[in-house]
Amino acid sequence: MSTISIQHLTKIYGRSAAVDDVCIEIPKGSVFGLLGPNGAGKTTTFKCILGLARPSSGTTLIDGAPLVPAVFERLAYVPERSVLYEWMTAGEHMEAQRRSFKRYDPARATELFALFNLDARKRVRAMSKGMQTALAIVLAFASRPEILVLDEPTSGLDPVNQRAVLKLIIDAAAQGATVVLSSHQIGQVERAAEHIAILQDGKVVLNGAVDDLKYQRKIVEGIFESDAFSVNGFERDARISRVEKTGRILRLTVSDGSDGLAAGLVSQGAQSVRIVDLNLEDIFLNAVAPSQSTADVVEAS
């Protein structure tokens, strides 16, 4: 069952489509990563989910129904840019949260304040960017929401606090919450997310379970005696999506038949061959920038 269902979502600003026919299903009780380069449409998608922007066409449903005010009692949002009041203290923000949400848990708030070493007396304008992010995270998690929408939730945080945020996200999902996050820290998304969608120019270019996406793609890497070997023919192999030649090294990104291709490299004179699993960063780069590499690249058709 999907907590959030996005069907044919399009949002046009002027003559440009910030989001273009996006279809995504976000499973209940999971961590879902929305990835993409700057300007890909991630924040616009979040705004349409939350009713902060009106779609030009398409629908976004939460628990099978359009967004209604009552949903915000069990939903938390951390935007990419701070919306904290600079003149208020951290403690005053938490008091406003207590008065606004029936689900607010004061013991949980105290625990989170201690986790991030926040000073309730400090005003937002005197906080670093990382501490402002930490306060926004505390505000989001203090009410034990069932749905969390987190746009760059570790921005400005040091590695220790980044790890703390990831643990909060993973623990929340383990307890049944649905978490949707975007982040340029792809390694963090890989650690937390079970499913991802990758946006580019407002369109979904890849969507699926992280484990499935990794399983479907491998890198076959061969090292030859010299750099005089030929790559002719590889670009016509339907199993190969990317061919990279760097000096004596040939790397093939493949979707099937990795063992056979490895044997083929050996028969062509490769001195050593290995098959490597792709990580999420490899998958992301292959999806959004297949032609960018420090090596000579031939795009397979």
mmCIF file of C-alpha atoms in Angstrom:
data_model
loop_
_atom_site.group_PDB
_atom_site.id
_atom_site.type_symbol
_atom_site.label_atom_id
_atom_site.label_comp_id
_atom_site.label_asym_id
_atom_site.label_seq_id
_atom_site.Cartn_x
_atom_site.Cartn_y
_atom_site.Cartn_z
ATOM 1 C CA MET A 1 0.000 0.000 0.000
ATOM 2 C CA SER A 2 1.247 3.473 -0.907
ATOM 3 C CA THR A 3 1.201 6.321 1.587
ATOM 4 C CA ILE A 4 1.877 8.856 -1.166
ATOM 5 C CA SER A 5 0.748 8.337 -4.748
ATOM 6 C CA ILE A 6 1.876 10.752 -7.455
ATOM 7 C CA GLN A 7 0.187 10.304 -10.824
ATOM 8 C CA HIS A 8 1.139 12.234 -13.973
ATOM 9 C CA LEU A 9 2.198 15.273 -11.945
ATOM 10 C CA THR A 10 3.142 18.300 -14.027
ATOM 11 C CA LYS A 11 3.981 21.775 -12.765
ATOM 12 C CA ILE A 12 4.684 24.533 -15.278
ATOM 13 C CA TYR A 13 6.241 27.895 -14.445
ATOM 14 C CA GLY A 14 6.004 30.260 -17.407
ATOM 15 C CA ARG A 15 7.137 28.214 -20.400
ATOM 16 C CA SER A 16 9.147 25.657 -18.446
ATOM 17 C CA ALA A 17 7.986 22.436 -16.821
ATOM 18 C CA ALA A 18 9.646 22.125 -13.406
ATOM 19 C CA VAL A 19 7.970 18.715 -13.067
ATOM 20 C CA ASP A 20 6.863 16.806 -16.153
ATOM 21 C CA ASP A 21 4.451 13.837 -15.981
ATOM 22 C CA VAL A 22 5.952 12.369 -12.812
ATOM 23 C CA CYS A 23 4.492 9.079 -11.551
ATOM 24 C CA ILE A 24 5.780 7.732 -8.214
ATOM 25 C CA GLU A 25 4.362 5.376 -5.597
ATOM 26 C CA ILE A 26 5.854 5.740 -2.103
ATOM 27 C CA PRO A 27 5.243 2.600 -0.014
ATOM 28 C CA LYS A 28 3.865 2.876 3.499
ATOM 29 C CA GLY A 29 6.418 2.449 6.282
ATOM 30 C CA SER A 30 9.446 2.890 4.021
ATOM 31 C CA VAL A 31 12.257 5.352 3.371
ATOM 32 C CA PHE A 32 12.015 6.736 -0.168
ATOM 33 C CA GLY A 33 14.848 8.746 -1.717
ATOM 34 C CA LEU A 34 14.089 11.389 -4.337
ATOM 35 C CA LEU A 35 17.338 12.150 -6.153
ATOM 36 C CA GLY A 36 18.415 14.456 -8.935
ATOM 37 C CA PRO A 37 20.792 17.260 -9.840
ATOM 38 C CA ASN A 38 20.027 20.871 -8.941
ATOM 39 C CA GLY A 39 16.888 22.064 -10.709
ATOM 40 C CA ALA A 40 15.658 18.531 -11.421
ATOM 41 C CA GLY A 41 12.258 19.163 -9.790
ATOM 42 C CA LYS A 42 12.642 17.560 -6.356
ATOM 43 C CA THR A 43 11.572 20.555 -4.272
ATOM 44 C CA THR A 44 8.698 21.350 -6.647
ATOM 45 C CA THR A 45 7.480 17.762 -6.272
ATOM 46 C CA PHE A 46 7.560 18.130 -2.486
ATOM 47 C CA LYS A 47 5.642 21.414 -2.680
ATOM 48 C CA CYS A 48 2.946 19.814 -4.810
ATOM 49 C CA ILE A 49 2.628 16.891 -2.378
ATOM 50 C CA LEU A 50 2.199 19.331 0.518
ATOM 51 C CA GLY A 51 -0.179 21.737 -1.216
ATOM 52 C CA LEU A 52 2.405 24.528 -1.239
ATOM 53 C CA ALA A 53 2.231 24.618 -5.039
ATOM 54 C CA ARG A 54 -0.766 23.873 -7.234
ATOM 55 C CA PRO A 55 -0.059 21.255 -9.921
ATOM 56 C CA SER A 56 -0.679 22.266 -13.515
ATOM 57 C CA SER A 57 -2.036 18.753 -14.030
ATOM 58 C CA GLY A 58 -1.964 15.352 -12.380
ATOM 59 C CA THR A 59 -2.729 14.265 -8.831
ATOM 60 C CA THR A 60 -0.997 13.685 -5.516
ATOM 61 C CA LEU A 61 -2.787 11.515 -2.973
ATOM 62 C CA ILE A 62 -1.967 10.738 0.650
ATOM 63 C CA ASP A 63 -3.435 7.484 1.922
ATOM 64 C CA GLY A 64 -5.544 7.363 -1.215
ATOM 65 C CA ALA A 65 -7.176 10.783 -0.784
ATOM 66 C CA PRO A 66 -6.381 14.405 -1.644
ATOM 67 C CA LEU A 67 -4.512 16.406 0.979
ATOM 68 C CA VAL A 68 -6.736 17.874 3.708
ATOM 69 C CA PRO A 69 -5.728 20.050 6.707
ATOM 70 C CA ALA A 70 -6.151 17.188 9.186
ATOM 71 C CA VAL A 71 -3.247 15.332 7.543
ATOM 72 C CA PHE A 72 -0.793 17.959 8.816
ATOM 73 C CA GLU A 73 -1.371 16.742 12.367
ATOM 74 C CA ARG A 74 0.520 13.581 11.479
ATOM 75 C CA LEU A 75 2.894 15.003 8.885
ATOM 76 C CA ALA A 76 6.218 16.838 9.267
ATOM 77 C CA TYR A 77 8.140 18.810 6.666
ATOM 78 C CA VAL A 78 11.738 20.007 6.739
ATOM 79 C CA PRO A 79 12.286 22.362 3.772
ATOM 80 C CA GLU A 80 15.634 22.865 2.072
ATOM 81 C CA ARG A 81 15.726 26.509 3.123
ATOM 82 C CA SER A 82 15.154 27.449 6.734
ATOM 83 C CA VAL A 83 11.718 28.790 7.629
ATOM 84 C CA LEU A 84 12.587 29.295 11.306
ATOM 85 C CA TYR A 85 11.890 32.677 12.895
ATOM 86 C CA GLU A 86 15.269 34.317 13.429
ATOM 87 C CA TRP A 87 14.082 36.402 16.387
ATOM 88 C CA MET A 88 12.761 33.377 18.308
ATOM 89 C CA THR A 89 14.779 31.050 20.530
ATOM 90 C CA ALA A 90 14.934 27.303 20.064
ATOM 91 C CA GLY A 91 12.790 26.885 23.174
ATOM 92 C CA GLU A 92 10.153 29.303 21.847
ATOM 93 C CA HIS A 93 9.964 27.299 18.619
ATOM 94 C CA MET A 94 9.341 24.166 20.633
ATOM 95 C CA GLU A 95 6.649 25.888 22.693
ATOM 96 C CA ALA A 96 4.907 26.945 19.477
ATOM 97 C CA GLN A 97 5.137 23.336 18.306
ATOM 98 C CA ARG A 98 3.636 22.114 21.590
ATOM 99 C CA ARG A 99 0.660 24.438 21.220
ATOM 100 C CA SER A 100 0.119 23.567 17.553
ATOM 101 C CA PHE A 101 0.276 19.761 17.508
ATOM 102 C CA LYS A 102 -1.737 17.371 19.649
ATOM 103 C CA ARG A 103 0.843 14.635 19.012
ATOM 104 C CA TYR A 104 3.703 16.723 20.431
ATOM 105 C CA ASP A 105 5.765 14.630 22.855
ATOM 106 C CA PRO A 106 7.678 16.807 25.384
ATOM 107 C CA ALA A 107 9.856 13.897 26.518
ATOM 108 C CA ARG A 108 10.797 13.195 22.915
ATOM 109 C CA ALA A 109 11.597 16.876 22.366
ATOM 110 C CA THR A 110 13.873 16.929 25.401
ATOM 111 C CA GLU A 111 15.633 13.792 24.200
ATOM 112 C CA LEU A 112 16.220 15.285 20.746
ATOM 113 C CA PHE A 113 17.454 18.602 22.154
ATOM 114 C CA ALA A 114 20.085 16.655 24.084
ATOM 115 C CA LEU A 115 20.970 14.517 21.063
ATOM 116 C CA PHE A 116 21.899 17.581 19.008
ATOM 117 C CA ASN A 117 23.221 19.570 21.962
ATOM 118 C CA LEU A 118 20.831 22.456 21.318
ATOM 119 C CA ASP A 119 20.534 25.427 23.662
ATOM 120 C CA ALA A 120 16.874 26.318 24.219
ATOM 121 C CA ARG A 121 17.857 29.905 25.086
ATOM 122 C CA LYS A 122 19.719 30.624 21.844
ATOM 123 C CA ARG A 123 17.985 32.663 19.166
ATOM 124 C CA VAL A 124 17.916 31.304 15.629
ATOM 125 C CA ARG A 125 19.842 34.262 14.229
ATOM 126 C CA ALA A 126 22.766 33.332 16.508
ATOM 127 C CA MET A 127 22.816 29.700 15.336
ATOM 128 C CA SER A 128 25.040 28.190 12.673
ATOM 129 C CA LYS A 129 23.409 26.690 9.571
ATOM 130 C CA GLY A 130 23.965 23.231 11.012
ATOM 131 C CA MET A 131 22.284 24.087 14.310
ATOM 132 C CA GLN A 132 19.329 25.586 12.435
ATOM 133 C CA THR A 133 19.025 22.339 10.496
ATOM 134 C CA ALA A 134 19.216 20.371 13.750
ATOM 135 C CA LEU A 135 16.428 22.486 15.257
ATOM 136 C CA ALA A 136 14.259 21.902 12.181
ATOM 137 C CA ILE A 137 14.850 18.155 12.545
ATOM 138 C CA VAL A 138 13.897 18.282 16.241
ATOM 139 C CA LEU A 139 10.697 20.180 15.396
ATOM 140 C CA ALA A 140 9.841 17.551 12.776
ATOM 141 C CA PHE A 141 10.440 14.476 14.938
ATOM 142 C CA ALA A 142 9.128 15.797 18.268
ATOM 143 C CA SER A 143 5.507 15.098 17.301
ATOM 144 C CA ARG A 144 6.218 11.514 16.239
ATOM 145 C CA PRO A 145 4.750 12.021 12.739
ATOM 146 C CA GLU A 146 3.528 9.210 10.535
ATOM 147 C CA ILE A 147 4.749 10.939 7.358
ATOM 148 C CA LEU A 148 8.000 12.907 7.035
ATOM 149 C CA VAL A 149 8.990 14.931 3.978
ATOM 150 C CA LEU A 150 12.642 15.924 4.325
ATOM 151 C CA ASP A 151 14.370 18.149 1.763
ATOM 152 C CA GLU A 152 18.170 18.032 2.313
ATOM 153 C CA PRO A 153 17.734 17.122 6.020
ATOM 154 C CA THR A 154 21.473 16.962 6.801
ATOM 155 C CA SER A 155 22.480 20.244 5.176
ATOM 156 C CA GLY A 156 25.209 21.977 7.193
ATOM 157 C CA LEU A 157 25.465 19.223 9.802
ATOM 158 C CA ASP A 158 28.775 17.713 10.859
ATOM 159 C CA PRO A 159 29.308 13.963 10.250
ATOM 160 C CA VAL A 160 28.282 13.013 13.799
ATOM 161 C CA ASN A 161 24.946 14.813 13.541
ATOM 162 C CA GLN A 162 24.421 13.564 9.984
ATOM 163 C CA ARG A 163 24.685 10.041 11.358
ATOM 164 C CA ALA A 164 22.198 10.934 14.101
ATOM 165 C CA VAL A 165 19.669 12.184 11.537
ATOM 166 C CA LEU A 166 20.033 9.023 9.457
ATOM 167 C CA LYS A 167 19.395 6.906 12.538
ATOM 168 C CA LEU A 168 16.256 8.921 13.326
ATOM 169 C CA ILE A 169 15.026 8.374 9.768
ATOM 170 C CA ILE A 170 15.707 4.635 9.786
ATOM 171 C CA ASP A 171 14.176 4.201 13.252
ATOM 172 C CA ALA A 172 11.060 6.152 12.271
ATOM 173 C CA ALA A 173 10.485 3.912 9.246
ATOM 174 C CA ALA A 174 11.093 0.806 11.364
ATOM 175 C CA GLN A 175 8.270 2.009 13.623
ATOM 176 C CA GLY A 176 5.888 2.422 10.673
ATOM 177 C CA ALA A 177 6.443 5.993 9.511
ATOM 178 C CA THR A 178 6.806 6.845 5.829
ATOM 179 C CA VAL A 179 9.850 9.007 5.080
ATOM 180 C CA VAL A 180 10.513 10.817 1.805
ATOM 181 C CA LEU A 181 13.871 12.551 1.557
ATOM 182 C CA SER A 182 16.050 14.271 -0.974
ATOM 183 C CA SER A 183 19.777 14.684 -0.517
ATOM 184 C CA HIS A 184 22.898 15.371 -2.535
ATOM 185 C CA GLN A 185 24.681 13.035 -0.100
ATOM 186 C CA ILE A 186 23.954 9.920 -2.135
ATOM 187 C CA GLY A 187 25.778 7.650 0.282
ATOM 188 C CA GLN A 188 23.348 8.703 3.010
ATOM 189 C CA VAL A 189 20.367 7.912 0.794
ATOM 190 C CA GLU A 190 21.887 4.531 -0.045
ATOM 191 C CA ARG A 191 22.214 3.740 3.656
ATOM 192 C CA ALA A 192 18.649 4.732 4.546
ATOM 193 C CA ALA A 193 16.390 4.325 1.513
ATOM 194 C CA GLU A 194 14.684 1.167 0.325
ATOM 195 C CA HIS A 195 13.287 2.768 -2.823
ATOM 196 C CA ILE A 196 14.419 5.694 -4.973
ATOM 197 C CA ALA A 197 13.335 7.769 -7.927
ATOM 198 C CA ILE A 198 15.789 9.863 -9.919
ATOM 199 C CA LEU A 199 14.592 13.065 -11.570
ATOM 200 C CA GLN A 200 16.273 14.962 -14.370
ATOM 201 C CA ASP A 201 14.796 18.013 -16.081
ATOM 202 C CA GLY A 202 11.539 17.339 -14.264
ATOM 203 C CA LYS A 203 11.161 13.765 -15.526
ATOM 204 C CA VAL A 204 11.625 10.427 -13.769
ATOM 205 C CA VAL A 205 14.613 8.731 -15.424
ATOM 206 C CA LEU A 206 14.892 5.810 -12.983
ATOM 207 C CA ASN A 207 12.596 4.399 -10.312
ATOM 208 C CA GLY A 208 12.718 1.253 -8.214
ATOM 209 C CA ALA A 209 13.889 -0.637 -5.169
ATOM 210 C CA VAL A 210 17.549 0.074 -4.382
ATOM 211 C CA ASP A 211 18.469 -3.601 -4.071
ATOM 212 C CA ASP A 212 16.824 -4.408 -7.412
ATOM 213 C CA LEU A 213 18.597 -1.553 -9.187
ATOM 214 C CA LYS A 214 21.937 -2.745 -7.836
ATOM 215 C CA TYR A 215 21.248 -6.368 -8.726
ATOM 216 C CA GLN A 216 20.309 -5.500 -12.299
ATOM 217 C CA ARG A 217 23.542 -3.637 -13.062
ATOM 218 C CA LYS A 218 27.197 -4.637 -12.803
ATOM 219 C CA ILE A 219 30.538 -3.268 -13.895
ATOM 220 C CA VAL A 220 32.845 -5.645 -15.760
ATOM 221 C CA GLU A 221 36.389 -4.297 -15.549
ATOM 222 C CA GLY A 222 39.332 -5.634 -17.517
ATOM 223 C CA ILE A 223 43.005 -4.637 -17.429
ATOM 224 C CA PHE A 224 44.999 -5.183 -20.631
ATOM 225 C CA GLU A 225 48.737 -5.341 -21.249
ATOM 226 C CA SER A 226 48.693 -2.063 -23.198
ATOM 227 C CA ASP A 227 46.205 0.635 -24.174
ATOM 228 C CA ALA A 228 46.119 -0.558 -27.786
ATOM 229 C CA PHE A 229 43.077 -2.817 -27.363
ATOM 230 C CA SER A 230 39.904 -2.109 -29.329
ATOM 231 C CA VAL A 231 36.438 -1.334 -27.953
ATOM 232 C CA ASN A 232 34.728 -1.865 -31.307
ATOM 233 C CA GLY A 233 31.543 -3.878 -31.013
ATOM 234 C CA PHE A 234 30.824 -3.222 -27.337
ATOM 235 C CA GLU A 235 28.664 -0.186 -28.101
ATOM 236 C CA ARG A 236 26.345 -2.375 -30.166
ATOM 237 C CA ASP A 237 25.790 -4.929 -27.395
ATOM 238 C CA ALA A 238 22.294 -4.402 -25.948
ATOM 239 C CA ARG A 239 23.487 -5.634 -22.554
ATOM 240 C CA ILE A 240 26.008 -2.796 -22.238
ATOM 241 C CA SER A 241 24.871 0.729 -21.391
ATOM 242 C CA ARG A 242 28.278 2.345 -20.964
ATOM 243 C CA VAL A 243 31.815 1.699 -22.209
ATOM 244 C CA GLU A 244 34.749 3.456 -20.545
ATOM 245 C CA LYS A 245 38.366 3.178 -21.626
ATOM 246 C CA THR A 246 41.045 4.659 -19.369
ATOM 247 C CA GLY A 247 44.536 3.743 -20.480
ATOM 248 C CA ARG A 248 44.860 -0.043 -20.101
ATOM 249 C CA ILE A 249 41.527 -0.347 -18.234
ATOM 250 C CA LEU A 250 38.168 -1.101 -19.837
ATOM 251 C CA ARG A 251 34.987 -0.778 -17.799
ATOM 252 C CA LEU A 252 31.633 -2.000 -19.080
ATOM 253 C CA THR A 253 28.390 -1.113 -17.321
ATOM 254 C CA VAL A 254 26.087 -4.023 -18.011
ATOM 255 C CA SER A 255 22.520 -5.031 -17.261
ATOM 256 C CA ASP A 256 22.877 -8.754 -17.995
ATOM 257 C CA GLY A 257 25.438 -11.397 -18.863
ATOM 258 C CA SER A 258 28.303 -10.082 -16.755
ATOM 259 C CA ASP A 259 29.979 -13.513 -16.473
ATOM 260 C CA GLY A 260 29.930 -14.021 -20.230
ATOM 261 C CA LEU A 261 31.300 -10.557 -20.919
ATOM 262 C CA ALA A 262 34.062 -11.105 -18.356
ATOM 263 C CA ALA A 263 35.039 -14.305 -20.155
ATOM 264 C CA GLY A 264 34.975 -12.387 -23.422
ATOM 265 C CA LEU A 265 37.461 -9.842 -22.093
ATOM 266 C CA VAL A 266 39.799 -12.639 -21.045
ATOM 267 C CA SER A 267 39.616 -14.142 -24.547
ATOM 268 C CA GLN A 268 40.520 -10.736 -25.979
ATOM 269 C CA GLY A 269 43.676 -10.551 -23.935
ATOM 270 C CA ALA A 270 42.677 -8.960 -20.601
ATOM 271 C CA GLN A 271 45.280 -9.849 -17.986
ATOM 272 C CA SER A 272 42.811 -9.557 -15.131
ATOM 273 C CA VAL A 273 39.045 -9.196 -14.984
ATOM 274 C CA ARG A 274 36.672 -8.504 -12.141
ATOM 275 C CA ILE A 275 32.928 -7.986 -11.760
ATOM 276 C CA VAL A 276 31.921 -5.126 -9.468
ATOM 277 C CA ASP A 277 28.532 -4.253 -7.994
ATOM 278 C CA LEU A 278 27.370 -0.715 -8.706
ATOM 279 C CA ASN A 279 26.747 1.537 -5.745
ATOM 280 C CA LEU A 280 23.939 4.092 -5.731
ATOM 281 C CA GLU A 281 26.281 6.877 -6.823
ATOM 282 C CA ASP A 282 27.241 4.881 -9.930
ATOM 283 C CA ILE A 283 23.566 4.250 -10.680
ATOM 284 C CA PHE A 284 22.743 7.929 -10.165
ATOM 285 C CA LEU A 285 25.545 9.172 -12.441
ATOM 286 C CA ASN A 286 24.695 6.661 -15.157
ATOM 287 C CA ALA A 287 21.089 7.892 -15.043
ATOM 288 C CA VAL A 288 21.654 11.660 -15.066
ATOM 289 C CA ALA A 289 25.056 12.125 -16.730
ATOM 290 C CA PRO A 290 25.890 9.069 -18.843
ATOM 291 C CA SER A 291 28.196 11.048 -21.142
ATOM 292 C CA GLN A 292 30.339 12.603 -18.382
ATOM 293 C CA SER A 293 33.506 10.800 -17.425
ATOM 294 C CA THR A 294 37.217 11.409 -16.905
ATOM 295 C CA ALA A 295 37.757 8.536 -19.332
ATOM 296 C CA ASP A 296 37.155 8.109 -23.063
ATOM 297 C CA VAL A 297 33.512 7.039 -23.151
ATOM 298 C CA VAL A 298 31.465 5.361 -25.832
ATOM 299 C CA GLU A 299 27.726 5.413 -25.185
ATOM 300 C CA ALA A 300 26.113 2.117 -26.004
ATOM 301 C CA SER A 301 22.950 2.364 -28.031
#
